[in-house]
Amino acid sequence: MNTKHVEYAPKPVQVRLKPELHAWLHQAAVDQERSANWIVNKVVQEAKERSEAQHEKQA
């Protein structure tokens, strides 16, 4: 079976944040009227894009 183009349902990931990061995350969510999950996804997406752009420059 070719699974190259199969999309998988999002899976939960459990992380342990330092107390100050936890507080920042939840305050950022309140300030932006978003969920903490949305903030985490946005930050990880931006990090992924920066990493990919950096790899493209090196290629």
PDB file of N, CA and C in Angstrom:
ATOM      1  N   MET A   1       0.832  -1.177   0.000  1.00  0.00           N
ATOM      2  CA  MET A   1       0.000   0.000   0.000  1.00  0.00           C
ATOM      3  C   MET A   1       0.880   1.244   0.000  1.00  0.00           C
ATOM      4  N   ASN A   2       0.600   2.171  -0.889  1.00  0.00           N
ATOM      5  CA  ASN A   2       1.341   3.420  -0.953  1.00  0.00           C
ATOM      6  C   ASN A   2       0.738   4.398   0.040  1.00  0.00           C
ATOM      7  N   THR A   3       1.499   4.740   1.068  1.00  0.00           N
ATOM      8  CA  THR A   3       0.982   5.643   2.104  1.00  0.00           C
ATOM      9  C   THR A   3       1.557   7.050   1.979  1.00  0.00           C
ATOM     10  N   LYS A   4       2.191   7.344   0.853  1.00  0.00           N
ATOM     11  CA  LYS A   4       2.831   8.648   0.686  1.00  0.00           C
ATOM     12  C   LYS A   4       1.828   9.799   0.780  1.00  0.00           C
ATOM     13  N   HIS A   5       0.637   9.624   0.252  1.00  0.00           N
ATOM     14  CA  HIS A   5      -0.335  10.709   0.217  1.00  0.00           C
ATOM     15  C   HIS A   5      -1.490  10.513   1.190  1.00  0.00           C
ATOM     16  N   VAL A   6      -1.318   9.633   2.145  1.00  0.00           N
ATOM     17  CA  VAL A   6      -2.359   9.388   3.132  1.00  0.00           C
ATOM     18  C   VAL A   6      -2.263  10.461   4.210  1.00  0.00           C
ATOM     19  N   GLU A   7      -3.390  11.067   4.548  1.00  0.00           N
ATOM     20  CA  GLU A   7      -3.404  12.038   5.630  1.00  0.00           C
ATOM     21  C   GLU A   7      -3.909  11.354   6.888  1.00  0.00           C
ATOM     22  N   TYR A   8      -3.223  11.591   7.960  1.00  0.00           N
ATOM     23  CA  TYR A   8      -3.575  10.983   9.228  1.00  0.00           C
ATOM     24  C   TYR A   8      -4.254  12.014  10.122  1.00  0.00           C
ATOM     25  N   ALA A   9      -5.141  11.534  10.963  1.00  0.00           N
ATOM     26  CA  ALA A   9      -5.811  12.411  11.917  1.00  0.00           C
ATOM     27  C   ALA A   9      -4.772  12.944  12.907  1.00  0.00           C
ATOM     28  N   PRO A  10      -4.935  14.184  13.351  1.00  0.00           N
ATOM     29  CA  PRO A  10      -3.988  14.721  14.343  1.00  0.00           C
ATOM     30  C   PRO A  10      -3.976  13.863  15.603  1.00  0.00           C
ATOM     31  N   LYS A  11      -2.797  13.676  16.142  1.00  0.00           N
ATOM     32  CA  LYS A  11      -2.663  12.897  17.366  1.00  0.00           C
ATOM     33  C   LYS A  11      -2.250  13.826  18.499  1.00  0.00           C
ATOM     34  N   PRO A  12      -2.787  13.614  19.667  1.00  0.00           N
ATOM     35  CA  PRO A  12      -2.385  14.446  20.803  1.00  0.00           C
ATOM     36  C   PRO A  12      -0.940  14.158  21.200  1.00  0.00           C
ATOM     37  N   VAL A  13      -0.271  15.195  21.634  1.00  0.00           N
ATOM     38  CA  VAL A  13       1.100  15.081  22.125  1.00  0.00           C
ATOM     39  C   VAL A  13       1.127  15.703  23.511  1.00  0.00           C
ATOM     40  N   GLN A  14       1.645  14.987  24.449  1.00  0.00           N
ATOM     41  CA  GLN A  14       1.731  15.505  25.803  1.00  0.00           C
ATOM     42  C   GLN A  14       3.125  16.086  26.012  1.00  0.00           C
ATOM     43  N   VAL A  15       3.189  17.304  26.504  1.00  0.00           N
ATOM     44  CA  VAL A  15       4.477  17.938  26.786  1.00  0.00           C
ATOM     45  C   VAL A  15       4.467  18.465  28.217  1.00  0.00           C
ATOM     46  N   ARG A  16       5.641  18.550  28.780  1.00  0.00           N
ATOM     47  CA  ARG A  16       5.787  19.131  30.118  1.00  0.00           C
ATOM     48  C   ARG A  16       6.522  20.453  29.942  1.00  0.00           C
ATOM     49  N   LEU A  17       5.819  21.535  30.217  1.00  0.00           N
ATOM     50  CA  LEU A  17       6.395  22.860  30.082  1.00  0.00           C
ATOM     51  C   LEU A  17       6.915  23.352  31.421  1.00  0.00           C
ATOM     52  N   LYS A  18       7.966  24.157  31.356  1.00  0.00           N
ATOM     53  CA  LYS A  18       8.419  24.845  32.557  1.00  0.00           C
ATOM     54  C   LYS A  18       7.280  25.755  33.005  1.00  0.00           C
ATOM     55  N   PRO A  19       7.159  25.993  34.295  1.00  0.00           N
ATOM     56  CA  PRO A  19       6.046  26.812  34.780  1.00  0.00           C
ATOM     57  C   PRO A  19       5.952  28.181  34.106  1.00  0.00           C
ATOM     58  N   GLU A  20       7.091  28.821  33.854  1.00  0.00           N
ATOM     59  CA  GLU A  20       7.044  30.141  33.221  1.00  0.00           C
ATOM     60  C   GLU A  20       6.586  30.062  31.764  1.00  0.00           C
ATOM     61  N   LEU A  21       6.897  28.971  31.061  1.00  0.00           N
ATOM     62  CA  LEU A  21       6.422  28.797  29.690  1.00  0.00           C
ATOM     63  C   LEU A  21       4.926  28.486  29.675  1.00  0.00           C
ATOM     64  N   HIS A  22       4.493  27.701  30.638  1.00  0.00           N
ATOM     65  CA  HIS A  22       3.068  27.390  30.764  1.00  0.00           C
ATOM     66  C   HIS A  22       2.264  28.664  31.001  1.00  0.00           C
ATOM     67  N   ALA A  23       2.758  29.492  31.902  1.00  0.00           N
ATOM     68  CA  ALA A  23       2.069  30.749  32.197  1.00  0.00           C
ATOM     69  C   ALA A  23       2.053  31.658  30.966  1.00  0.00           C
ATOM     70  N   TRP A  24       3.196  31.757  30.272  1.00  0.00           N
ATOM     71  CA  TRP A  24       3.275  32.590  29.068  1.00  0.00           C
ATOM     72  C   TRP A  24       2.302  32.093  28.005  1.00  0.00           C
ATOM     73  N   LEU A  25       2.277  30.781  27.796  1.00  0.00           N
ATOM     74  CA  LEU A  25       1.404  30.191  26.781  1.00  0.00           C
ATOM     75  C   LEU A  25      -0.056  30.544  27.051  1.00  0.00           C
ATOM     76  N   HIS A  26      -0.489  30.355  28.259  1.00  0.00           N
ATOM     77  CA  HIS A  26      -1.887  30.620  28.566  1.00  0.00           C
ATOM     78  C   HIS A  26      -2.210  32.119  28.553  1.00  0.00           C
ATOM     79  N   GLN A  27      -1.252  32.950  28.935  1.00  0.00           N
ATOM     80  CA  GLN A  27      -1.488  34.393  28.846  1.00  0.00           C
ATOM     81  C   GLN A  27      -1.527  34.841  27.388  1.00  0.00           C
ATOM     82  N   ALA A  28      -0.655  34.279  26.550  1.00  0.00           N
ATOM     83  CA  ALA A  28      -0.673  34.598  25.119  1.00  0.00           C
ATOM     84  C   ALA A  28      -2.001  34.174  24.506  1.00  0.00           C
ATOM     85  N   ALA A  29      -2.527  33.043  24.914  1.00  0.00           N
ATOM     86  CA  ALA A  29      -3.819  32.573  24.412  1.00  0.00           C
ATOM     87  C   ALA A  29      -4.933  33.544  24.810  1.00  0.00           C
ATOM     88  N   VAL A  30      -4.918  33.989  26.038  1.00  0.00           N
ATOM     89  CA  VAL A  30      -5.927  34.957  26.499  1.00  0.00           C
ATOM     90  C   VAL A  30      -5.782  36.260  25.717  1.00  0.00           C
ATOM     91  N   ASP A  31      -4.549  36.760  25.607  1.00  0.00           N
ATOM     92  CA  ASP A  31      -4.298  38.036  24.929  1.00  0.00           C
ATOM     93  C   ASP A  31      -4.739  38.005  23.460  1.00  0.00           C
ATOM     94  N   GLN A  32      -4.546  36.853  22.813  1.00  0.00           N
ATOM     95  CA  GLN A  32      -4.867  36.738  21.385  1.00  0.00           C
ATOM     96  C   GLN A  32      -6.263  36.162  21.143  1.00  0.00           C
ATOM     97  N   GLU A  33      -6.976  35.900  22.230  1.00  0.00           N
ATOM     98  CA  GLU A  33      -8.303  35.295  22.144  1.00  0.00           C
ATOM     99  C   GLU A  33      -8.270  34.011  21.304  1.00  0.00           C
ATOM    100  N   ARG A  34      -7.281  33.191  21.595  1.00  0.00           N
ATOM    101  CA  ARG A  34      -7.088  31.898  20.936  1.00  0.00           C
ATOM    102  C   ARG A  34      -6.919  30.842  22.016  1.00  0.00           C
ATOM    103  N   SER A  35      -6.880  29.592  21.583  1.00  0.00           N
ATOM    104  CA  SER A  35      -6.608  28.518  22.535  1.00  0.00           C
ATOM    105  C   SER A  35      -5.106  28.314  22.665  1.00  0.00           C
ATOM    106  N   ALA A  36      -4.710  27.710  23.778  1.00  0.00           N
ATOM    107  CA  ALA A  36      -3.297  27.363  23.956  1.00  0.00           C
ATOM    108  C   ALA A  36      -2.864  26.407  22.846  1.00  0.00           C
ATOM    109  N   ASN A  37      -3.733  25.512  22.440  1.00  0.00           N
ATOM    110  CA  ASN A  37      -3.425  24.577  21.361  1.00  0.00           C
ATOM    111  C   ASN A  37      -3.124  25.333  20.069  1.00  0.00           C
ATOM    112  N   TRP A  38      -3.902  26.362  19.772  1.00  0.00           N
ATOM    113  CA  TRP A  38      -3.686  27.151  18.557  1.00  0.00           C
ATOM    114  C   TRP A  38      -2.314  27.819  18.600  1.00  0.00           C
ATOM    115  N   ILE A  39      -1.956  28.386  19.771  1.00  0.00           N
ATOM    116  CA  ILE A  39      -0.653  29.040  19.929  1.00  0.00           C
ATOM    117  C   ILE A  39       0.472  28.031  19.706  1.00  0.00           C
ATOM    118  N   VAL A  40       0.368  26.857  20.314  1.00  0.00           N
ATOM    119  CA  VAL A  40       1.400  25.828  20.165  1.00  0.00           C
ATOM    120  C   VAL A  40       1.539  25.437  18.694  1.00  0.00           C
ATOM    121  N   ASN A  41       0.430  25.189  18.015  1.00  0.00           N
ATOM    122  CA  ASN A  41       0.490  24.815  16.608  1.00  0.00           C
ATOM    123  C   ASN A  41       1.129  25.907  15.767  1.00  0.00           C
ATOM    124  N   LYS A  42       0.810  27.163  16.040  1.00  0.00           N
ATOM    125  CA  LYS A  42       1.359  28.294  15.296  1.00  0.00           C
ATOM    126  C   LYS A  42       2.870  28.384  15.501  1.00  0.00           C
ATOM    127  N   VAL A  43       3.323  28.268  16.738  1.00  0.00           N
ATOM    128  CA  VAL A  43       4.751  28.353  17.044  1.00  0.00           C
ATOM    129  C   VAL A  43       5.513  27.199  16.386  1.00  0.00           C
ATOM    130  N   VAL A  44       4.975  26.001  16.452  1.00  0.00           N
ATOM    131  CA  VAL A  44       5.640  24.840  15.851  1.00  0.00           C
ATOM    132  C   VAL A  44       5.653  24.970  14.323  1.00  0.00           C
ATOM    133  N   GLN A  45       4.550  25.434  13.730  1.00  0.00           N
ATOM    134  CA  GLN A  45       4.494  25.634  12.277  1.00  0.00           C
ATOM    135  C   GLN A  45       5.543  26.644  11.829  1.00  0.00           C
ATOM    136  N   GLU A  46       5.671  27.745  12.558  1.00  0.00           N
ATOM    137  CA  GLU A  46       6.666  28.759  12.210  1.00  0.00           C
ATOM    138  C   GLU A  46       8.088  28.205  12.332  1.00  0.00           C
ATOM    139  N   ALA A  47       8.351  27.415  13.355  1.00  0.00           N
ATOM    140  CA  ALA A  47       9.668  26.794  13.517  1.00  0.00           C
ATOM    141  C   ALA A  47       9.953  25.831  12.373  1.00  0.00           C
ATOM    142  N   LYS A  48       8.950  25.073  11.969  1.00  0.00           N
ATOM    143  CA  LYS A  48       9.094  24.140  10.846  1.00  0.00           C
ATOM    144  C   LYS A  48       9.434  24.902   9.561  1.00  0.00           C
ATOM    145  N   GLU A  49       8.724  25.994   9.310  1.00  0.00           N
ATOM    146  CA  GLU A  49       8.963  26.779   8.099  1.00  0.00           C
ATOM    147  C   GLU A  49      10.361  27.387   8.101  1.00  0.00           C
ATOM    148  N   ARG A  50      10.821  27.884   9.256  1.00  0.00           N
ATOM    149  CA  ARG A  50      12.181  28.432   9.345  1.00  0.00           C
ATOM    150  C   ARG A  50      13.215  27.348   9.080  1.00  0.00           C
ATOM    151  N   SER A  51      12.993  26.170   9.645  1.00  0.00           N
ATOM    152  CA  SER A  51      13.917  25.050   9.456  1.00  0.00           C
ATOM    153  C   SER A  51      13.981  24.635   7.991  1.00  0.00           C
ATOM    154  N   GLU A  52      12.825  24.540   7.352  1.00  0.00           N
ATOM    155  CA  GLU A  52      12.786  24.155   5.941  1.00  0.00           C
ATOM    156  C   GLU A  52      13.468  25.203   5.068  1.00  0.00           C
ATOM    157  N   ALA A  53      13.243  26.484   5.366  1.00  0.00           N
ATOM    158  CA  ALA A  53      13.874  27.552   4.586  1.00  0.00           C
ATOM    159  C   ALA A  53      15.386  27.504   4.752  1.00  0.00           C
ATOM    160  N   GLN A  54      15.842  27.232   5.946  1.00  0.00           N
ATOM    161  CA  GLN A  54      17.284  27.149   6.210  1.00  0.00           C
ATOM    162  C   GLN A  54      17.900  25.974   5.448  1.00  0.00           C
ATOM    163  N   HIS A  55      17.186  24.845   5.409  1.00  0.00           N
ATOM    164  CA  HIS A  55      17.688  23.678   4.676  1.00  0.00           C
ATOM    165  C   HIS A  55      17.735  23.958   3.176  1.00  0.00           C
ATOM    166  N   GLU A  56      16.774  24.721   2.673  1.00  0.00           N
ATOM    167  CA  GLU A  56      16.767  25.060   1.249  1.00  0.00           C
ATOM    168  C   GLU A  56      17.942  25.943   0.897  1.00  0.00           C
ATOM    169  N   LYS A  57      18.324  26.855   1.786  1.00  0.00           N
ATOM    170  CA  LYS A  57      19.472  27.736   1.553  1.00  0.00           C
ATOM    171  C   LYS A  57      20.761  26.935   1.497  1.00  0.00           C
ATOM    172  N   GLN A  58      20.822  25.875   2.297  1.00  0.00           N
ATOM    173  CA  GLN A  58      22.041  25.059   2.377  1.00  0.00           C
ATOM    174  C   GLN A  58      22.165  24.104   1.202  1.00  0.00           C
ATOM    175  N   ALA A  59      21.069  23.836   0.510  1.00  0.00           N
ATOM    176  CA  ALA A  59      21.095  22.858  -0.588  1.00  0.00           C
ATOM    177  C   ALA A  59      21.606  23.475  -1.873  1.00  0.00           C
TER     178      ALA A  59
END
